Amino acid sequence: MAGVSTKEIKNRIRSMESTKQITKAMEMVAASKLRRAQAQILSSRPYFEILYSTIQDITRNNKDFSSPYLKQREVKKVMYIVIAGDRGLAGGYNSNILKMVMSEIQGKDATVLPIGKKAVDYFRSKGIPSLADSYAEAADVSIGDCFSISKQLSKAFLDGQFDEIHVAYTKFVSVLSQVPATMKLLPLEKPEAEPVSDGQRRCDTIYEHDPEEVFAAIVPEYLGGILYGALCESRAAEQAARRSAMDSATQNADEMIADLSLKFNRARQAAITQEITEIVAGAEA
């Protein structure tokens, strides 16, 4: 920083201290939101697990069971529900999920349902057809919205508008690890029948009405539960990514402040040495 005055260095130190205060505050806010998001993940799991076990039981233990939700057909048109964030400053959270979806839909006749402002803006700029732009604020999407989306897409699948439906989200592994992932929602996979040993008796569940009607009724609810779970995972992953990014930014600010302080002290010492030299030279003259 040759030629830079001590005043300019001091102004840069003040600027970095202000930046550090902002990043530290954002880190604390993200940590608080992360705790709430983790609690949402834990509270949403029991509902999903009960629906999942019911679907598995119906499809596994009923002979000659058939449902349009299980029908595999030639894939001509696919739908991707893409969950991203509303804001940046979260490291690679948004870019990782959006790039992964773009690589998967390359060469396919695909439609997206973006959730989150970043997803809406990204696919609009890429010219990818969107089913709706009404979920531009991911933070405002409720569990009721998830069930509305699942019912709408279930009907679209039955009508043949889409041959496969996927959800793309960011899986919350830990505070330091978030992984973009996709899950196929429809068609469902029929599980293999569990083998029963000679010493065991299998208890069949009797459903009121018949299993096909029960299955058709709970599939949209099941998909809504999966979608809400994916939304909770993504929210937790976003806050964890933002917390890590702001922590790194705070550490970088500390390093820059220390470096600028060292340069400020050197510049001040150089100025003092210059003044002493000039005084001595004047006295000798």
mmCIF file of C-alpha atoms in Angstrom:
data_model
loop_
_atom_site.group_PDB
_atom_site.id
_atom_site.type_symbol
_atom_site.label_atom_id
_atom_site.label_comp_id
_atom_site.label_asym_id
_atom_site.label_seq_id
_atom_site.Cartn_x
_atom_site.Cartn_y
_atom_site.Cartn_z
ATOM 1 C CA MET A 1 0.000 0.000 0.000
ATOM 2 C CA ALA A 2 2.805 2.364 -0.953
ATOM 3 C CA GLY A 3 1.691 5.976 -1.239
ATOM 4 C CA VAL A 4 -1.456 5.459 0.840
ATOM 5 C CA SER A 5 -1.830 7.859 3.746
ATOM 6 C CA THR A 6 -2.505 6.799 7.326
ATOM 7 C CA LYS A 7 -5.899 8.520 7.129
ATOM 8 C CA GLU A 8 -6.968 6.365 4.175
ATOM 9 C CA ILE A 9 -5.796 3.201 5.952
ATOM 10 C CA LYS A 10 -7.722 4.246 9.070
ATOM 11 C CA ASN A 11 -10.883 4.778 7.004
ATOM 12 C CA ARG A 12 -10.507 1.298 5.515
ATOM 13 C CA ILE A 13 -10.109 -0.192 9.005
ATOM 14 C CA ARG A 14 -13.352 1.507 10.115
ATOM 15 C CA SER A 15 -15.096 0.192 7.005
ATOM 16 C CA MET A 16 -13.931 -3.380 7.678
ATOM 17 C CA GLU A 17 -15.036 -3.119 11.317
ATOM 18 C CA SER A 18 -18.531 -2.109 10.148
ATOM 19 C CA THR A 19 -18.584 -5.027 7.716
ATOM 20 C CA LYS A 20 -17.510 -7.375 10.497
ATOM 21 C CA GLN A 21 -20.382 -6.198 12.704
ATOM 22 C CA ILE A 22 -22.871 -6.892 9.896
ATOM 23 C CA THR A 23 -21.528 -10.381 9.104
ATOM 24 C CA LYS A 24 -21.424 -11.274 12.799
ATOM 25 C CA ALA A 25 -25.036 -10.184 13.243
ATOM 26 C CA MET A 26 -26.125 -12.161 10.165
ATOM 27 C CA GLU A 27 -24.303 -15.224 11.492
ATOM 28 C CA MET A 28 -26.196 -15.000 14.790
ATOM 29 C CA VAL A 29 -29.543 -14.566 13.009
ATOM 30 C CA ALA A 30 -28.821 -17.591 10.792
ATOM 31 C CA ALA A 31 -27.874 -19.669 13.838
ATOM 32 C CA SER A 32 -31.184 -18.773 15.506
ATOM 33 C CA LYS A 33 -33.203 -19.643 12.379
ATOM 34 C CA LEU A 34 -31.236 -22.871 11.994
ATOM 35 C CA ARG A 35 -32.372 -24.082 15.407
ATOM 36 C CA ARG A 36 -36.018 -23.470 14.457
ATOM 37 C CA ALA A 37 -35.549 -25.198 11.094
ATOM 38 C CA GLN A 38 -34.024 -28.257 12.756
ATOM 39 C CA ALA A 39 -37.012 -28.425 15.101
ATOM 40 C CA GLN A 40 -39.347 -28.331 12.065
ATOM 41 C CA ILE A 41 -37.493 -31.276 10.515
ATOM 42 C CA LEU A 42 -37.952 -33.369 13.655
ATOM 43 C CA SER A 43 -41.638 -32.474 14.016
ATOM 44 C CA SER A 44 -42.470 -33.296 10.356
ATOM 45 C CA ARG A 45 -40.949 -36.787 10.319
ATOM 46 C CA PRO A 46 -43.595 -38.768 12.290
ATOM 47 C CA TYR A 47 -46.412 -37.775 9.902
ATOM 48 C CA PHE A 48 -44.349 -38.741 6.868
ATOM 49 C CA GLU A 49 -43.247 -42.044 8.396
ATOM 50 C CA ILE A 50 -46.824 -43.146 9.194
ATOM 51 C CA LEU A 51 -48.044 -42.377 5.659
ATOM 52 C CA TYR A 52 -45.011 -44.100 4.174
ATOM 53 C CA SER A 53 -45.533 -47.272 6.221
ATOM 54 C CA THR A 54 -49.237 -47.341 5.217
ATOM 55 C CA ILE A 55 -48.389 -47.060 1.521
ATOM 56 C CA GLN A 56 -45.748 -49.753 1.821
ATOM 57 C CA ASP A 57 -48.190 -52.045 3.649
ATOM 58 C CA ILE A 58 -50.934 -51.636 1.031
ATOM 59 C CA THR A 59 -48.690 -52.211 -1.972
ATOM 60 C CA ARG A 60 -46.717 -55.066 -0.421
ATOM 61 C CA ASN A 61 -49.445 -57.146 1.184
ATOM 62 C CA ASN A 62 -52.311 -56.907 -1.303
ATOM 63 C CA LYS A 63 -52.193 -59.306 -4.234
ATOM 64 C CA ASP A 64 -53.230 -58.078 -7.672
ATOM 65 C CA PHE A 65 -53.013 -54.525 -6.410
ATOM 66 C CA SER A 66 -52.864 -51.878 -9.127
ATOM 67 C CA SER A 67 -52.884 -48.112 -9.120
ATOM 68 C CA PRO A 68 -52.191 -45.440 -11.759
ATOM 69 C CA TYR A 69 -49.677 -43.972 -9.299
ATOM 70 C CA LEU A 70 -47.567 -47.136 -9.696
ATOM 71 C CA LYS A 71 -47.762 -47.330 -13.487
ATOM 72 C CA GLN A 72 -44.401 -46.926 -15.210
ATOM 73 C CA ARG A 73 -44.708 -45.336 -18.651
ATOM 74 C CA GLU A 74 -42.479 -43.919 -21.331
ATOM 75 C CA VAL A 75 -40.976 -40.666 -20.083
ATOM 76 C CA LYS A 76 -41.811 -37.864 -22.490
ATOM 77 C CA LYS A 77 -42.396 -34.932 -20.164
ATOM 78 C CA VAL A 78 -40.956 -34.408 -16.668
ATOM 79 C CA MET A 79 -41.751 -31.998 -13.863
ATOM 80 C CA TYR A 80 -39.189 -30.732 -11.334
ATOM 81 C CA ILE A 81 -40.163 -28.979 -8.125
ATOM 82 C CA VAL A 82 -37.038 -26.927 -7.336
ATOM 83 C CA ILE A 83 -36.532 -25.501 -3.852
ATOM 84 C CA ALA A 84 -33.965 -22.690 -3.535
ATOM 85 C CA GLY A 85 -33.569 -19.617 -1.342
ATOM 86 C CA ASP A 86 -34.963 -16.101 -1.389
ATOM 87 C CA ARG A 87 -31.629 -14.350 -0.804
ATOM 88 C CA GLY A 88 -27.932 -14.853 -1.441
ATOM 89 C CA LEU A 89 -25.020 -14.654 1.006
ATOM 90 C CA ALA A 90 -25.306 -18.392 1.627
ATOM 91 C CA GLY A 91 -22.186 -19.741 -0.035
ATOM 92 C CA GLY A 92 -22.957 -22.236 -2.797
ATOM 93 C CA TYR A 93 -26.433 -23.141 -1.487
ATOM 94 C CA ASN A 94 -28.419 -21.697 -4.411
ATOM 95 C CA SER A 95 -25.932 -22.268 -7.231
ATOM 96 C CA ASN A 96 -25.342 -25.932 -6.347
ATOM 97 C CA ILE A 97 -29.012 -26.975 -6.490
ATOM 98 C CA LEU A 98 -29.781 -24.914 -9.612
ATOM 99 C CA LYS A 99 -26.776 -26.249 -11.543
ATOM 100 C CA MET A 100 -27.659 -29.826 -10.584
ATOM 101 C CA VAL A 101 -31.225 -29.429 -11.863
ATOM 102 C CA MET A 102 -30.019 -27.884 -15.119
ATOM 103 C CA SER A 103 -27.687 -30.837 -15.688
ATOM 104 C CA GLU A 104 -30.532 -33.316 -15.061
ATOM 105 C CA ILE A 105 -33.089 -31.662 -17.357
ATOM 106 C CA GLN A 106 -30.592 -31.167 -20.175
ATOM 107 C CA GLY A 107 -32.123 -32.586 -23.342
ATOM 108 C CA LYS A 108 -35.494 -33.350 -21.693
ATOM 109 C CA ASP A 109 -38.921 -31.838 -22.201
ATOM 110 C CA ALA A 110 -39.052 -30.415 -18.696
ATOM 111 C CA THR A 111 -41.242 -28.017 -16.748
ATOM 112 C CA VAL A 112 -40.273 -26.614 -13.364
ATOM 113 C CA LEU A 113 -42.180 -25.417 -10.336
ATOM 114 C CA PRO A 114 -39.700 -23.040 -8.661
ATOM 115 C CA ILE A 115 -39.956 -22.327 -4.939
ATOM 116 C CA GLY A 116 -37.860 -19.367 -3.801
ATOM 117 C CA LYS A 117 -36.925 -16.098 -5.526
ATOM 118 C CA LYS A 118 -33.528 -17.362 -6.673
ATOM 119 C CA ALA A 119 -35.119 -20.363 -8.433
ATOM 120 C CA VAL A 120 -37.832 -18.222 -10.056
ATOM 121 C CA ASP A 121 -35.298 -15.703 -11.411
ATOM 122 C CA TYR A 122 -32.849 -18.384 -12.548
ATOM 123 C CA PHE A 123 -35.268 -20.458 -14.623
ATOM 124 C CA ARG A 124 -36.900 -17.349 -16.031
ATOM 125 C CA SER A 125 -33.493 -16.177 -17.281
ATOM 126 C CA LYS A 126 -32.811 -19.626 -18.779
ATOM 127 C CA GLY A 127 -36.165 -19.725 -20.587
ATOM 128 C CA ILE A 128 -37.288 -22.950 -18.873
ATOM 129 C CA PRO A 129 -41.111 -23.227 -18.806
ATOM 130 C CA SER A 130 -42.540 -22.754 -15.335
ATOM 131 C CA LEU A 131 -45.819 -24.184 -14.059
ATOM 132 C CA ALA A 132 -46.349 -21.234 -11.690
ATOM 133 C CA ASP A 133 -44.412 -18.332 -10.187
ATOM 134 C CA SER A 134 -46.660 -17.943 -7.147
ATOM 135 C CA TYR A 135 -44.143 -19.450 -4.709
ATOM 136 C CA ALA A 136 -41.417 -16.835 -5.159
ATOM 137 C CA GLU A 137 -40.992 -16.460 -1.383
ATOM 138 C CA ALA A 138 -39.800 -19.798 -0.014
ATOM 139 C CA ALA A 139 -40.052 -18.482 3.562
ATOM 140 C CA ASP A 140 -43.810 -17.934 3.084
ATOM 141 C CA VAL A 141 -44.590 -21.413 1.714
ATOM 142 C CA SER A 142 -46.676 -23.237 4.340
ATOM 143 C CA ILE A 143 -47.583 -26.866 4.866
ATOM 144 C CA GLY A 144 -50.980 -26.078 3.306
ATOM 145 C CA ASP A 145 -49.219 -24.854 0.158
ATOM 146 C CA CYS A 146 -47.276 -28.134 0.013
ATOM 147 C CA PHE A 147 -50.498 -30.166 0.079
ATOM 148 C CA SER A 148 -52.044 -27.904 -2.564
ATOM 149 C CA ILE A 149 -49.011 -28.439 -4.820
ATOM 150 C CA SER A 150 -49.091 -32.206 -4.275
ATOM 151 C CA LYS A 151 -52.799 -32.461 -5.148
ATOM 152 C CA GLN A 152 -52.325 -30.318 -8.248
ATOM 153 C CA LEU A 153 -49.384 -32.381 -9.481
ATOM 154 C CA SER A 154 -51.028 -35.711 -8.628
ATOM 155 C CA LYS A 155 -53.981 -34.741 -10.815
ATOM 156 C CA ALA A 156 -51.608 -33.604 -13.591
ATOM 157 C CA PHE A 157 -49.816 -36.984 -13.406
ATOM 158 C CA LEU A 158 -53.096 -38.928 -13.627
ATOM 159 C CA ASP A 159 -54.185 -36.769 -16.576
ATOM 160 C CA GLY A 160 -50.958 -37.626 -18.407
ATOM 161 C CA GLN A 161 -49.537 -34.089 -18.406
ATOM 162 C CA PHE A 162 -46.307 -35.378 -16.838
ATOM 163 C CA ASP A 163 -44.760 -38.851 -16.930
ATOM 164 C CA GLU A 164 -42.400 -38.275 -13.997
ATOM 165 C CA ILE A 165 -42.399 -35.798 -11.126
ATOM 166 C CA HIS A 166 -39.248 -35.030 -9.123
ATOM 167 C CA VAL A 167 -38.413 -32.717 -6.248
ATOM 168 C CA ALA A 168 -34.975 -31.082 -6.056
ATOM 169 C CA TYR A 169 -33.868 -29.824 -2.667
ATOM 170 C CA THR A 170 -30.786 -29.469 -0.456
ATOM 171 C CA LYS A 171 -30.358 -32.204 2.123
ATOM 172 C CA PHE A 172 -29.300 -31.043 5.572
ATOM 173 C CA VAL A 173 -26.553 -33.466 6.644
ATOM 174 C CA SER A 174 -24.986 -31.343 9.379
ATOM 175 C CA VAL A 175 -24.198 -27.731 10.171
ATOM 176 C CA LEU A 176 -21.070 -28.018 8.028
ATOM 177 C CA SER A 177 -22.455 -30.240 5.244
ATOM 178 C CA GLN A 178 -25.396 -29.631 2.877
ATOM 179 C CA VAL A 179 -25.877 -31.806 -0.207
ATOM 180 C CA PRO A 180 -28.139 -31.034 -3.215
ATOM 181 C CA ALA A 181 -30.376 -34.000 -4.038
ATOM 182 C CA THR A 182 -33.360 -35.049 -6.156
ATOM 183 C CA MET A 183 -36.148 -37.498 -5.305
ATOM 184 C CA LYS A 184 -38.656 -39.049 -7.688
ATOM 185 C CA LEU A 185 -42.186 -38.519 -6.379
ATOM 186 C CA LEU A 186 -44.205 -40.161 -9.141
ATOM 187 C CA PRO A 187 -44.612 -42.850 -10.299
ATOM 188 C CA LEU A 188 -44.140 -44.695 -7.027
ATOM 189 C CA GLU A 189 -42.026 -47.816 -6.828
ATOM 190 C CA LYS A 190 -43.826 -51.002 -5.749
ATOM 191 C CA PRO A 191 -41.816 -52.694 -2.971
ATOM 192 C CA GLU A 192 -40.935 -56.350 -2.949
ATOM 193 C CA ALA A 193 -43.110 -58.621 -0.818
ATOM 194 C CA GLU A 194 -41.445 -59.496 2.452
ATOM 195 C CA PRO A 195 -40.658 -63.216 2.844
ATOM 196 C CA VAL A 196 -42.508 -64.931 5.685
ATOM 197 C CA SER A 197 -40.823 -67.823 7.464
ATOM 198 C CA ASP A 198 -42.681 -71.001 8.449
ATOM 199 C CA GLY A 199 -42.797 -70.047 12.113
ATOM 200 C CA GLN A 200 -44.297 -66.596 11.438
ATOM 201 C CA ARG A 201 -47.833 -65.534 10.659
ATOM 202 C CA ARG A 202 -48.548 -62.485 8.579
ATOM 203 C CA CYS A 203 -51.379 -60.253 9.760
ATOM 204 C CA ASP A 204 -53.232 -58.606 6.890
ATOM 205 C CA THR A 205 -54.717 -55.180 7.487
ATOM 206 C CA ILE A 206 -58.360 -54.705 6.518
ATOM 207 C CA TYR A 207 -59.011 -51.278 4.978
ATOM 208 C CA GLU A 208 -62.331 -49.458 4.834
ATOM 209 C CA HIS A 209 -62.990 -48.896 1.870
ATOM 210 C CA ASP A 210 -60.956 -51.135 -0.437
ATOM 211 C CA PRO A 211 -57.152 -50.692 -0.576
ATOM 212 C CA GLU A 212 -57.210 -48.983 -3.991
ATOM 213 C CA GLU A 213 -59.454 -46.193 -2.713
ATOM 214 C CA VAL A 214 -57.402 -45.765 0.463
ATOM 215 C CA PHE A 215 -54.205 -45.712 -1.597
ATOM 216 C CA ALA A 216 -55.572 -43.124 -4.048
ATOM 217 C CA ALA A 217 -56.666 -40.933 -1.134
ATOM 218 C CA ILE A 218 -53.404 -40.960 0.809
ATOM 219 C CA VAL A 219 -50.904 -40.653 -2.080
ATOM 220 C CA PRO A 220 -51.427 -36.852 -2.455
ATOM 221 C CA GLU A 221 -51.141 -36.522 1.341
ATOM 222 C CA TYR A 222 -47.969 -38.607 1.280
ATOM 223 C CA LEU A 223 -46.467 -36.464 -1.492
ATOM 224 C CA GLY A 224 -47.414 -33.306 0.415
ATOM 225 C CA GLY A 225 -45.592 -34.695 3.451
ATOM 226 C CA ILE A 226 -42.492 -35.436 1.374
ATOM 227 C CA LEU A 227 -42.591 -31.962 -0.164
ATOM 228 C CA TYR A 228 -42.937 -30.304 3.239
ATOM 229 C CA GLY A 229 -40.069 -32.425 4.582
ATOM 230 C CA ALA A 230 -37.897 -31.395 1.609
ATOM 231 C CA LEU A 231 -38.821 -27.748 2.246
ATOM 232 C CA CYS A 232 -37.820 -28.048 5.919
ATOM 233 C CA GLU A 233 -34.535 -29.729 4.937
ATOM 234 C CA SER A 234 -33.804 -26.950 2.439
ATOM 235 C CA ARG A 235 -34.561 -24.210 4.944
ATOM 236 C CA ALA A 236 -32.225 -25.768 7.499
ATOM 237 C CA ALA A 237 -29.529 -26.247 4.839
ATOM 238 C CA GLU A 238 -29.852 -22.609 3.724
ATOM 239 C CA GLN A 239 -29.444 -21.253 7.242
ATOM 240 C CA ALA A 240 -26.500 -23.594 7.917
ATOM 241 C CA ALA A 241 -24.837 -22.490 4.662
ATOM 242 C CA ARG A 242 -25.448 -18.814 5.471
ATOM 243 C CA ARG A 243 -24.101 -19.266 8.996
ATOM 244 C CA SER A 244 -20.909 -20.855 7.639
ATOM 245 C CA ALA A 245 -20.540 -18.165 4.951
ATOM 246 C CA MET A 246 -20.974 -15.335 7.457
ATOM 247 C CA ASP A 247 -18.549 -16.995 9.876
ATOM 248 C CA SER A 248 -15.943 -17.158 7.097
ATOM 249 C CA ALA A 249 -16.644 -13.532 6.175
ATOM 250 C CA THR A 250 -16.189 -12.465 9.809
ATOM 251 C CA GLN A 251 -12.866 -14.309 10.013
ATOM 252 C CA ASN A 252 -11.733 -12.706 6.742
ATOM 253 C CA ALA A 253 -12.678 -9.281 8.109
ATOM 254 C CA ASP A 254 -10.613 -9.969 11.241
ATOM 255 C CA GLU A 255 -7.616 -10.913 9.100
ATOM 256 C CA MET A 256 -7.967 -7.811 6.922
ATOM 257 C CA ILE A 257 -8.295 -5.560 9.988
ATOM 258 C CA ALA A 258 -5.136 -7.088 11.479
ATOM 259 C CA ASP A 259 -3.279 -6.630 8.172
ATOM 260 C CA LEU A 260 -4.480 -3.027 7.787
ATOM 261 C CA SER A 261 -3.561 -2.248 11.413
ATOM 262 C CA LEU A 262 -0.048 -3.516 10.779
ATOM 263 C CA LYS A 263 0.250 -1.365 7.651
ATOM 264 C CA PHE A 264 -1.170 1.630 9.529
ATOM 265 C CA ASN A 265 1.443 1.266 12.270
ATOM 266 C CA ARG A 266 4.232 0.922 9.693
ATOM 267 C CA ALA A 267 3.026 4.004 7.799
ATOM 268 C CA ARG A 268 2.789 6.008 11.039
ATOM 269 C CA GLN A 269 6.285 4.915 12.098
ATOM 270 C CA ALA A 270 7.617 5.829 8.656
ATOM 271 C CA ALA A 271 6.014 9.269 8.938
ATOM 272 C CA ILE A 272 7.516 9.802 12.428
ATOM 273 C CA THR A 273 10.965 8.684 11.189
ATOM 274 C CA GLN A 274 10.672 11.087 8.252
ATOM 275 C CA GLU A 275 9.816 13.981 10.575
ATOM 276 C CA ILE A 276 12.761 13.206 12.911
ATOM 277 C CA THR A 277 15.102 12.993 9.921
ATOM 278 C CA GLU A 278 13.919 16.368 8.649
ATOM 279 C CA ILE A 279 14.337 17.955 12.122
ATOM 280 C CA VAL A 280 17.888 16.583 12.501
ATOM 281 C CA ALA A 281 18.805 17.649 8.998
ATOM 282 C CA GLY A 282 17.454 21.167 9.679
ATOM 283 C CA ALA A 283 19.372 21.427 12.962
ATOM 284 C CA GLU A 284 22.636 20.385 11.284
ATOM 285 C CA ALA A 285 22.092 22.895 8.524
#
